[in-house]
Tab-separated table of C-alpha atoms in Angstrom:
chain	number	residue	atom	x	y	z
A	1	MET	CA	-0.048	16.056	41.696
A	2	ASN	CA	1.361	13.458	43.928
A	3	GLU	CA	-1.327	13.376	46.128
A	4	LYS	CA	-2.555	10.639	46.555
A	5	PRO	CA	-6.754	9.604	46.175
A	6	LYS	CA	-8.771	9.243	49.229
A	7	VAL	CA	-9.101	5.681	49.766
A	8	ALA	CA	-12.176	4.168	51.456
A	9	VAL	CA	-10.199	3.121	54.694
A	10	ALA	CA	-11.360	3.755	58.130
A	11	ARG	CA	-8.940	5.865	59.411
A	12	GLY	CA	-5.342	3.593	61.556
A	13	ARG	CA	-6.114	0.705	60.196
A	14	ARG	CA	-3.766	-0.174	58.098
A	15	PRO	CA	-4.965	-1.843	54.318
A	16	SER	CA	-4.687	-5.666	54.738
A	17	PRO	CA	-2.623	-6.852	52.086
A	18	ALA	CA	-5.957	-9.195	49.834
A	19	TYR	CA	-6.654	-4.783	50.346
A	20	ALA	CA	-4.055	-3.584	48.836
A	21	ALA	CA	-3.646	-6.317	46.218
A	22	THR	CA	-6.852	-6.694	45.558
A	23	ARG	CA	-7.193	-2.494	45.191
A	24	ASP	CA	-3.675	-2.397	43.182
A	25	VAL	CA	-5.592	-5.338	40.469
A	26	LEU	CA	-8.336	-2.378	40.381
A	27	ILE	CA	-6.386	-0.354	39.292
A	28	ARG	CA	-4.264	-2.029	36.544
A	29	CYS	CA	-8.030	-3.800	35.088
A	30	GLY	CA	-8.596	-0.050	34.906
A	31	MET	CA	-5.073	0.631	33.042
A	32	GLU	CA	-6.258	-1.798	30.898
A	33	LEU	CA	-9.661	-0.162	30.235
A	34	LEU	CA	-8.765	3.214	29.829
A	35	THR	CA	-5.856	2.969	27.215
A	36	GLU	CA	-8.271	0.911	25.111
A	37	GLN	CA	-11.520	2.401	25.331
A	38	GLY	CA	-11.331	6.291	27.608
A	39	PHE	CA	-12.629	7.338	30.919
A	40	SER	CA	-16.097	7.953	30.142
A	41	SER	CA	-17.121	4.476	28.214
A	42	THR	CA	-15.650	2.448	30.986
A	43	GLY	CA	-17.991	1.315	33.211
A	44	LEU	CA	-16.881	0.087	36.626
A	45	ASP	CA	-19.331	-2.582	36.446
A	46	ALA	CA	-16.687	-3.679	33.272
A	47	VAL	CA	-13.458	-2.530	35.390
A	48	LEU	CA	-15.590	-5.213	38.821
A	49	LYS	CA	-15.466	-7.164	35.463
A	50	ARG	CA	-12.107	-7.973	34.523
A	51	ALA	CA	-10.975	-7.879	37.923
A	52	THR	CA	-13.020	-10.968	38.668
A	53	VAL	CA	-14.216	-8.554	42.177
A	54	PRO	CA	-17.491	-8.647	43.388
A	55	LYS	CA	-20.434	-5.930	41.561
A	56	GLY	CA	-20.834	-3.208	44.792
A	57	SER	CA	-17.809	-4.094	46.489
A	58	PHE	CA	-16.181	-0.780	44.378
A	59	TYR	CA	-16.551	1.507	47.069
A	60	HIS	CA	-14.139	-0.516	49.272
A	61	TYR	CA	-11.771	0.577	47.427
A	62	PHE	CA	-12.202	3.863	46.596
A	63	ALA	CA	-14.232	7.556	46.644
A	64	ASN	CA	-16.210	6.756	43.551
A	65	LYS	CA	-15.235	7.139	39.702
A	66	ASP	CA	-13.357	9.990	39.497
A	67	ALA	CA	-10.328	8.990	42.455
A	68	PHE	CA	-10.648	5.629	40.880
A	69	GLY	CA	-9.367	7.935	37.552
A	70	ALA	CA	-6.915	9.438	39.011
A	71	ALA	CA	-5.252	7.000	41.172
A	72	VAL	CA	-5.396	4.579	37.425
A	73	MET	CA	-3.341	7.922	36.314
A	74	ASP	CA	-1.181	7.900	38.602
A	75	ALA	CA	-0.099	4.571	38.643
A	76	TYR	CA	-0.422	4.883	34.702
A	77	ASP	CA	2.746	7.749	35.155
A	78	ASP	CA	4.703	5.222	37.425
A	79	TYR	CA	4.614	2.277	34.491
A	80	PHE	CA	5.392	5.200	32.517
A	81	LYS	CA	8.135	6.168	34.099
A	82	GLN	CA	10.087	2.598	34.478
A	83	LYS	CA	9.759	2.277	31.723
A	84	LEU	CA	11.490	5.107	29.635
A	85	ASP	CA	14.073	5.461	32.194
A	86	ARG	CA	14.949	2.027	31.197
A	87	TRP	CA	15.819	2.880	27.878
A	88	LEU	CA	16.842	6.474	28.201
A	89	LEU	CA	18.815	5.974	30.905
A	90	ASN	CA	20.206	2.479	29.295
A	91	GLN	CA	23.729	3.832	29.430
A	92	GLU	CA	24.853	1.455	27.121
A	93	ARG	CA	23.733	2.903	24.201
A	94	ALA	CA	24.250	6.426	22.107
A	95	PRO	CA	21.301	8.632	23.608
A	96	LEU	CA	20.011	9.809	20.700
A	97	ASP	CA	19.106	5.032	19.988
A	98	ARG	CA	17.938	5.198	22.931
A	99	LEU	CA	14.857	7.416	21.944
A	100	ALA	CA	14.746	5.131	18.762
A	101	ASP	CA	15.055	2.031	21.307
A	102	PHE	CA	11.701	2.829	23.344
A	103	ILE	CA	10.008	3.625	19.875
A	104	ALA	CA	10.662	0.188	19.176
A	105	ASP	CA	9.909	-1.025	22.493
A	106	ALA	CA	6.237	0.744	22.033
A	107	SER	CA	5.794	-1.042	18.872
A	108	ARG	CA	5.688	-3.653	19.913
A	109	GLY	CA	3.934	-3.131	22.814
A	110	MET	CA	0.950	-1.899	20.418
A	111	ARG	CA	1.721	-4.669	18.380
A	112	LYS	CA	1.032	-6.637	21.315
A	113	HIS	CA	-2.112	-5.908	22.507
A	114	ARG	CA	-3.256	-5.783	18.355
A	115	PHE	CA	-3.204	-1.774	18.245
A	116	THR	CA	-6.080	-1.792	20.443
A	117	ARG	CA	-4.709	0.133	23.155
A	118	GLY	CA	-3.508	3.980	22.577
A	119	CYS	CA	-1.852	5.907	25.596
A	120	LEU	CA	-3.964	6.608	28.390
A	121	VAL	CA	-3.028	10.692	28.835
A	122	GLY	CA	-3.812	10.818	25.113
A	123	ASN	CA	-6.942	8.951	25.604
A	124	LEU	CA	-8.450	11.563	28.524
A	125	SER	CA	-7.057	14.313	26.661
A	126	GLN	CA	-9.381	13.338	24.172
A	127	GLU	CA	-12.642	13.138	26.241
A	128	LEU	CA	-11.239	16.193	28.309
A	129	GLY	CA	-14.874	18.191	28.500
A	130	ALA	CA	-16.288	15.059	29.759
A	131	LEU	CA	-13.893	14.880	32.643
A	132	PRO	CA	-13.194	16.237	36.102
A	133	PRO	CA	-11.479	19.926	36.138
A	134	ASP	CA	-8.846	18.493	38.389
A	135	PHE	CA	-7.831	16.065	35.079
A	136	ARG	CA	-6.755	18.441	32.746
A	137	GLU	CA	-3.490	20.284	35.613
A	138	ARG	CA	-2.654	16.045	36.353
A	139	LEU	CA	-2.209	15.138	32.357
A	140	ASP	CA	-0.064	17.736	31.757
A	141	ALA	CA	2.030	17.627	34.749
A	142	ILE	CA	3.164	13.359	33.822
A	143	LEU	CA	3.386	14.961	30.089
A	144	VAL	CA	5.833	17.751	31.654
A	145	GLY	CA	7.249	14.292	33.597
A	146	TRP	CA	8.000	12.920	30.308
A	147	GLN	CA	8.981	15.901	28.685
A	148	GLU	CA	12.131	16.177	31.649
A	149	ARG	CA	13.283	12.470	30.966
A	150	VAL	CA	13.771	13.160	27.141
A	151	ALA	CA	14.832	16.440	27.555
A	152	ARG	CA	17.585	15.030	29.581
A	153	CYS	CA	19.039	12.825	27.476
A	154	LEU	CA	19.307	14.876	24.658
A	155	LYS	CA	20.986	17.113	27.156
A	156	GLU	CA	22.968	13.804	27.066
A	157	ALA	CA	23.825	14.049	23.368
A	158	GLN	CA	24.757	17.468	22.769
A	159	ALA	CA	27.401	16.342	25.615
A	160	ALA	CA	28.365	13.511	23.734
A	161	GLY	CA	28.439	15.230	20.350
A	162	ALA	CA	26.128	14.174	18.961
A	163	ILE	CA	23.533	16.730	18.131
A	164	PRO	CA	24.603	21.587	18.309
A	165	GLY	CA	24.740	22.900	21.173
A	166	THR	CA	22.599	25.171	19.952
A	167	LEU	CA	19.598	22.955	19.742
A	168	ASN	CA	16.648	24.136	22.601
A	169	VAL	CA	16.432	20.354	24.077
A	170	GLU	CA	13.633	21.504	25.882
A	171	GLN	CA	11.331	22.582	23.591
A	172	LEU	CA	12.400	18.679	20.998
A	173	ALA	CA	11.389	16.847	23.983
A	174	GLU	CA	7.575	19.171	24.056
A	175	PHE	CA	7.861	18.579	19.896
A	176	PHE	CA	8.461	14.522	21.004
A	177	TRP	CA	5.941	13.776	23.016
A	178	ILE	CA	2.972	15.695	20.585
A	179	ALA	CA	4.045	13.727	17.808
A	180	TRP	CA	4.565	10.865	20.215
A	181	GLU	CA	0.585	11.322	20.992
A	182	GLY	CA	-0.207	11.666	17.302
A	183	ALA	CA	1.807	8.850	16.230
A	184	VAL	CA	-0.104	6.542	18.573
A	185	LEU	CA	-3.758	7.959	17.786
A	186	ARG	CA	-2.298	6.766	13.616
A	187	ALA	CA	-0.750	3.879	15.091
A	188	ARG	CA	-4.480	2.520	15.443
A	189	LEU	CA	-6.899	3.982	13.292
A	190	VAL	CA	-3.432	2.360	10.530
A	191	GLN	CA	-3.294	-0.865	13.221
A	192	SER	CA	0.514	-0.661	12.620
A	193	ASP	CA	3.900	0.885	13.819
A	194	ARG	CA	4.251	2.172	10.806
A	195	PRO	CA	3.779	6.376	12.041
A	196	LEU	CA	6.259	5.914	14.712
A	197	VAL	CA	8.581	4.723	12.857
A	198	THR	CA	7.642	7.278	11.019
A	199	PHE	CA	7.917	9.471	13.665
A	200	ILE	CA	11.232	8.623	14.992
A	201	GLU	CA	12.918	8.745	11.476
A	202	ALA	CA	11.378	11.904	11.661
A	203	PHE	CA	12.446	13.749	15.078
A	204	LEU	CA	16.031	12.400	14.761
A	205	SER	CA	16.074	14.115	11.017
A	206	SER	CA	15.372	16.446	12.655
A	207	LEU	CA	18.304	17.099	15.076
A	208	GLY	CA	20.328	16.213	12.144
A	209	VAL	CA	21.385	13.236	12.137
A	210	ARG	CA	19.989	9.734	10.776
A	211	ALA	CA	18.505	6.956	13.092
A	212	GLN	CA	20.610	4.174	14.031
A	213	ALA	CA	18.701	1.579	15.319
A	214	SER	CA	15.556	2.217	13.349
A	215	PRO	CA	13.225	0.044	14.165
A	216	ARG	CA	12.264	-0.009	11.029
A	217	ASN	CA	13.058	-2.801	9.988
A	218	GLU	CA	10.702	-5.323	12.869
A	219	ALA	CA	7.214	-3.131	11.698
A	220	ASP	CA	4.567	-4.719	10.401
A	221	HIS	CA	4.567	-6.174	6.438
B	1	MET	CA	-14.545	7.175	-0.013
B	2	ASN	CA	-16.463	9.190	-1.889
B	3	GLU	CA	-19.633	7.105	-1.955
B	4	LYS	CA	-22.613	9.555	-0.279
B	5	PRO	CA	-24.994	8.293	2.720
B	6	LYS	CA	-28.485	6.978	2.307
B	7	VAL	CA	-30.583	9.081	3.001
B	8	ALA	CA	-33.986	8.408	3.615
B	9	VAL	CA	-36.481	10.161	1.081
B	10	ALA	CA	-38.461	8.522	-0.877
B	11	ARG	CA	-37.246	7.346	-4.532
B	12	GLY	CA	-37.497	8.962	-7.436
B	13	ARG	CA	-38.874	12.265	-5.663
B	14	ARG	CA	-36.038	15.243	-5.317
B	15	PRO	CA	-34.839	16.954	-1.955
B	16	SER	CA	-37.243	19.966	-1.927
B	17	PRO	CA	-34.279	23.465	-1.138
B	18	ALA	CA	-35.742	23.092	2.679
B	19	TYR	CA	-34.737	19.492	3.809
B	20	ALA	CA	-31.692	19.693	2.389
B	21	ALA	CA	-31.264	22.997	4.232
B	22	THR	CA	-32.264	20.835	7.307
B	23	ARG	CA	-29.898	18.593	6.081
B	24	ASP	CA	-26.783	20.786	6.081
B	25	VAL	CA	-27.896	21.843	9.273
B	26	LEU	CA	-27.968	19.077	10.799
B	27	ILE	CA	-24.217	18.415	9.307
B	28	ARG	CA	-23.036	21.654	10.465
B	29	CYS	CA	-24.355	21.448	14.115
B	30	GLY	CA	-23.102	17.499	14.583
B	31	MET	CA	-19.307	18.985	13.151
B	32	GLU	CA	-19.338	21.507	16.460
B	33	LEU	CA	-20.681	17.528	18.534
B	34	LEU	CA	-18.003	15.797	16.998
B	35	THR	CA	-15.361	18.006	17.033
B	36	GLU	CA	-15.575	18.535	21.030
B	37	GLN	CA	-16.338	15.140	22.568
B	38	GLY	CA	-16.449	12.657	19.497
B	39	PHE	CA	-19.605	10.372	17.767
B	40	SER	CA	-20.272	8.171	20.939
B	41	SER	CA	-20.600	10.155	23.613
B	42	THR	CA	-23.078	12.179	21.057
B	43	GLY	CA	-26.359	11.701	21.526
B	44	LEU	CA	-28.524	12.527	17.739
B	45	ASP	CA	-30.620	14.375	20.711
B	46	ALA	CA	-28.199	16.735	21.776
B	47	VAL	CA	-27.944	17.367	17.632
B	48	LEU	CA	-31.734	18.008	17.114
B	49	LYS	CA	-31.827	20.581	19.894
B	50	ARG	CA	-28.711	22.673	18.333
B	51	ALA	CA	-29.841	22.217	15.461
B	52	THR	CA	-33.253	23.555	16.383
B	53	VAL	CA	-35.061	20.389	14.601
B	54	PRO	CA	-38.026	18.556	16.801
B	55	LYS	CA	-37.287	15.786	18.454
B	56	GLY	CA	-38.030	12.709	16.135
B	57	SER	CA	-37.318	13.814	13.461
B	58	PHE	CA	-34.133	12.772	12.979
B	59	TYR	CA	-34.942	8.938	10.144
B	60	HIS	CA	-36.195	11.858	7.954
B	61	TYR	CA	-32.902	13.367	7.338
B	62	PHE	CA	-30.180	10.153	7.556
B	63	ALA	CA	-31.131	6.107	8.462
B	64	ASN	CA	-29.897	6.343	11.226
B	65	LYS	CA	-26.775	7.463	13.831
B	66	ASP	CA	-24.305	5.562	11.809
B	67	ALA	CA	-25.667	7.501	8.467
B	68	PHE	CA	-24.686	10.624	10.048
B	69	GLY	CA	-21.337	10.036	11.168
B	70	ALA	CA	-20.251	9.135	7.745
B	71	ALA	CA	-22.587	12.278	6.363
B	72	VAL	CA	-20.006	14.392	8.425
B	73	MET	CA	-17.024	12.775	8.541
B	74	ASP	CA	-17.587	13.925	4.231
B	75	ALA	CA	-18.576	16.923	5.853
B	76	TYR	CA	-15.668	18.209	7.725
B	77	ASP	CA	-13.645	16.123	5.163
B	78	ASP	CA	-14.849	19.204	2.320
B	79	TYR	CA	-15.036	22.138	4.789
B	80	PHE	CA	-11.043	21.135	5.528
B	81	LYS	CA	-10.360	20.774	2.309
B	82	GLN	CA	-11.285	24.337	0.917
B	83	LYS	CA	-8.900	25.465	3.783
B	84	LEU	CA	-5.998	23.813	3.122
B	85	ASP	CA	-6.496	24.690	-0.518
B	86	ARG	CA	-7.023	28.063	0.174
B	87	TRP	CA	-3.329	28.300	2.383
B	88	LEU	CA	-1.659	25.788	0.611
B	89	LEU	CA	-2.657	27.411	-2.523
B	90	ASN	CA	-1.381	30.747	-1.990
B	91	GLN	CA	0.538	31.549	-3.997
B	92	GLU	CA	1.519	34.773	-3.608
B	93	ARG	CA	3.246	32.912	-0.755
B	94	ALA	CA	6.386	30.349	-0.038
B	95	PRO	CA	5.286	27.173	0.170
B	96	LEU	CA	6.876	27.031	3.499
B	97	ASP	CA	5.404	29.584	4.411
B	98	ARG	CA	2.048	28.934	3.617
B	99	LEU	CA	1.923	25.148	5.953
B	100	ALA	CA	2.787	28.341	8.777
B	101	ASP	CA	-0.103	29.897	7.449
B	102	PHE	CA	-2.252	27.227	7.397
B	103	ILE	CA	-0.928	27.185	11.167
B	104	ALA	CA	-1.758	30.476	12.542
B	105	ASP	CA	-4.751	29.969	10.659
B	106	ALA	CA	-5.722	27.079	12.496
B	107	SER	CA	-3.823	28.961	15.944
B	108	ARG	CA	-7.340	31.554	15.573
B	109	GLY	CA	-10.124	28.998	15.142
B	110	MET	CA	-8.797	27.212	18.709
B	111	ARG	CA	-8.387	30.074	20.450
B	112	LYS	CA	-11.446	30.734	18.872
B	113	HIS	CA	-13.966	28.040	20.240
B	114	ARG	CA	-11.285	28.775	23.623
B	115	PHE	CA	-9.936	25.572	22.508
B	116	THR	CA	-12.858	23.256	23.545
B	117	ARG	CA	-12.831	21.724	19.799
B	118	GLY	CA	-10.027	19.397	18.112
B	119	CYS	CA	-9.668	17.599	14.857
B	120	LEU	CA	-12.691	15.211	13.854
B	121	VAL	CA	-10.835	12.698	12.747
B	122	GLY	CA	-8.193	13.196	15.752
B	123	ASN	CA	-11.863	12.865	18.422
B	124	LEU	CA	-13.570	10.016	15.847
B	125	SER	CA	-9.202	8.305	15.362
B	126	GLN	CA	-9.522	8.099	19.926
B	127	GLU	CA	-12.614	5.735	19.574
B	128	LEU	CA	-12.215	3.481	17.147
B	129	GLY	CA	-13.555	0.715	18.954
B	130	ALA	CA	-16.814	2.339	19.661
B	131	LEU	CA	-17.061	3.190	15.921
B	132	PRO	CA	-19.409	1.009	12.797
B	133	PRO	CA	-15.797	-0.523	11.604
B	134	ASP	CA	-16.284	0.928	7.835
B	135	PHE	CA	-15.242	4.480	9.502
B	136	ARG	CA	-11.239	4.089	10.107
B	137	GLU	CA	-11.259	3.058	6.168
B	138	ARG	CA	-12.775	6.951	5.838
B	139	LEU	CA	-10.837	8.135	8.471
B	140	ASP	CA	-7.640	7.271	6.741
B	141	ALA	CA	-8.655	8.107	3.364
B	142	ILE	CA	-9.535	11.637	4.756
B	143	LEU	CA	-5.809	12.352	6.728
B	144	VAL	CA	-4.633	10.143	3.478
B	145	GLY	CA	-6.427	13.204	1.141
B	146	TRP	CA	-5.182	15.825	3.425
B	147	GLN	CA	-1.074	14.527	2.873
B	148	GLU	CA	-1.294	15.254	-0.444
B	149	ARG	CA	-1.910	18.175	-0.084
B	150	VAL	CA	0.998	18.662	2.706
B	151	ALA	CA	2.801	16.485	0.080
B	152	ARG	CA	2.438	19.088	-2.825
B	153	CYS	CA	3.225	21.495	-1.161
B	154	LEU	CA	6.795	20.383	0.040
B	155	LYS	CA	7.603	18.660	-3.360
B	156	GLU	CA	6.605	22.966	-4.289
B	157	ALA	CA	9.263	24.338	-1.720
B	158	GLN	CA	11.992	21.611	-2.792
B	159	ALA	CA	11.163	22.822	-6.945
B	160	ALA	CA	11.756	26.468	-5.123
B	161	GLY	CA	15.186	24.961	-3.802
B	162	ALA	CA	13.740	25.641	-0.512
B	163	ILE	CA	14.156	22.089	0.988
B	164	PRO	CA	17.079	19.619	-0.682
B	165	GLY	CA	15.518	17.583	-3.153
B	166	THR	CA	16.144	14.506	-1.602
B	167	LEU	CA	14.107	15.449	1.150
B	168	ASN	CA	10.890	12.146	0.975
B	169	VAL	CA	7.698	14.509	1.266
B	170	GLU	CA	6.227	11.506	0.953
B	171	GLN	CA	7.484	10.156	4.586
B	172	LEU	CA	7.613	14.215	5.984
B	173	ALA	CA	3.512	14.896	4.702
B	174	GLU	CA	2.822	11.667	6.940
B	175	PHE	CA	4.882	13.310	9.458
B	176	PHE	CA	2.877	16.276	9.583
B	177	TRP	CA	-0.718	14.888	9.996
B	178	ILE	CA	1.061	12.364	12.373
B	179	ALA	CA	2.470	15.906	14.701
B	180	TRP	CA	-0.469	17.269	13.513
B	181	GLU	CA	-3.168	15.576	15.828
B	182	GLY	CA	-0.873	15.380	18.626
B	183	ALA	CA	0.121	19.056	18.831
B	184	VAL	CA	-4.306	19.859	17.992
B	185	LEU	CA	-4.669	17.955	21.408
B	186	ARG	CA	-1.865	18.511	23.872
B	187	ALA	CA	-2.971	22.245	22.948
B	188	ARG	CA	-6.894	21.182	24.256
B	189	LEU	CA	-5.390	19.832	27.117
B	190	VAL	CA	-3.394	23.060	28.025
B	191	GLN	CA	-5.537	25.533	26.192
B	192	SER	CA	-3.768	27.004	24.866
B	193	ASP	CA	-1.961	27.562	21.037
B	194	ARG	CA	1.402	27.512	22.106
B	195	PRO	CA	1.778	23.209	21.289
B	196	LEU	CA	0.403	24.007	17.493
B	197	VAL	CA	3.710	26.978	17.116
B	198	THR	CA	6.780	24.280	18.926
B	199	PHE	CA	4.803	21.526	16.064
B	200	ILE	CA	5.410	24.351	12.719
B	201	GLU	CA	8.408	25.139	15.033
B	202	ALA	CA	9.954	22.095	14.829
B	203	PHE	CA	8.665	20.677	11.903
B	204	LEU	CA	9.488	23.516	9.248
B	205	SER	CA	12.912	22.941	11.353
B	206	SER	CA	12.995	19.498	10.612
B	207	LEU	CA	13.495	20.243	6.899
B	208	GLY	CA	16.277	22.283	7.516
B	209	VAL	CA	14.688	25.766	7.273
B	210	ARG	CA	13.416	27.870	9.504
B	211	ALA	CA	9.796	29.121	10.302
B	212	GLN	CA	9.751	32.754	8.350
B	213	ALA	CA	6.798	33.611	9.102
B	214	SER	CA	6.122	31.869	12.252
B	215	PRO	CA	2.404	32.214	13.834
B	216	ARG	CA	5.137	32.296	17.702
B	217	ASN	CA	4.209	35.847	17.955
B	218	GLU	CA	0.181	35.629	17.458
B	219	ALA	CA	0.531	32.976	20.335
B	220	ASP	CA	-1.694	33.091	23.527
B	221	HIS	CA	0.367	35.237	26.773
């Protein structure tokens, strides 16, 4: 899972800062395009064009499109985990409020991009049949990593007495990301963050609590 | 929404039974392919090949690929509503058990196709950016129709005293389909119906009830 994709750098040579910077730009542009339109319909030309990197130089940076896809997935996972940690480890907020904070932030992010971007993991899961077989394992591992973070947050809520100690937090964390992918999909469909609000309100009320930091008042009108 | 797509039949002529049968086969093959791989990556050649209809004769049946897509969506909606009604109007079962029955049936269906097929609405929602603009409205209308059916079932559960009358059944029905799309996506990813089971158990427990007809014991091992 943490294995880095092979890059086409000659053995024994350290990549120059300029090389690393260009590679990062390609990955960032890949993240943008893949969250918009998935892997299969994203041509390398479009990535290079967005990155303003000369055509034909792609293979200086990645062995092939699959290796590029793997690097984009890893980068997205890193980015997303940082985002999750920012909200879910925030000790100034009660554990369940942190979940609502994360969703409110995700709503702002989706609105900023006018609901054209989804979740990279959801997009790629939808087109699995057309993807390299090892993408499946990688996507599953990414979701498991996110689940662990939500489970930890729910355990903190249990420890604080905010939700019953009898709840199966592992199953609830799995459910959180199941419903998340559905909510992001629906938000793109209706071009509104209302599905994200519906999701977090229903999820929190499934724990026997009312959302205290409901992002409802931030929803689109 | 209920407007039928235009077909390339000469004015004033009634389609022959053979014509209608071939058109139905094309739509059925389209449903299969679109639930597997979505709209953009499905070529008309693949549809014609699966339907064993001669190449080049597509335009006898549909004005273009978009009209075909619209016909497939309508057919899928009809098929799915019949399926929903079969389970959700079953007076021999308590309302909440009917929801669990529907999910158990969906689990069997996904397993039968080895988790290669998703929900047509979810697949098409994922690739909205590449679809004709009117597909968005159609997909949303389909989901609203399904939601009405789940809301009706939840109202029956309220009337029977199985769940609190204070619950917002419209919002819960919306949440049901949000989580459904996420669960189908995840089931395809992990090639197991476990996400569907996680979803229905969590959904029913969010209503304050335990699943009585849990499909857990039918899950893949």
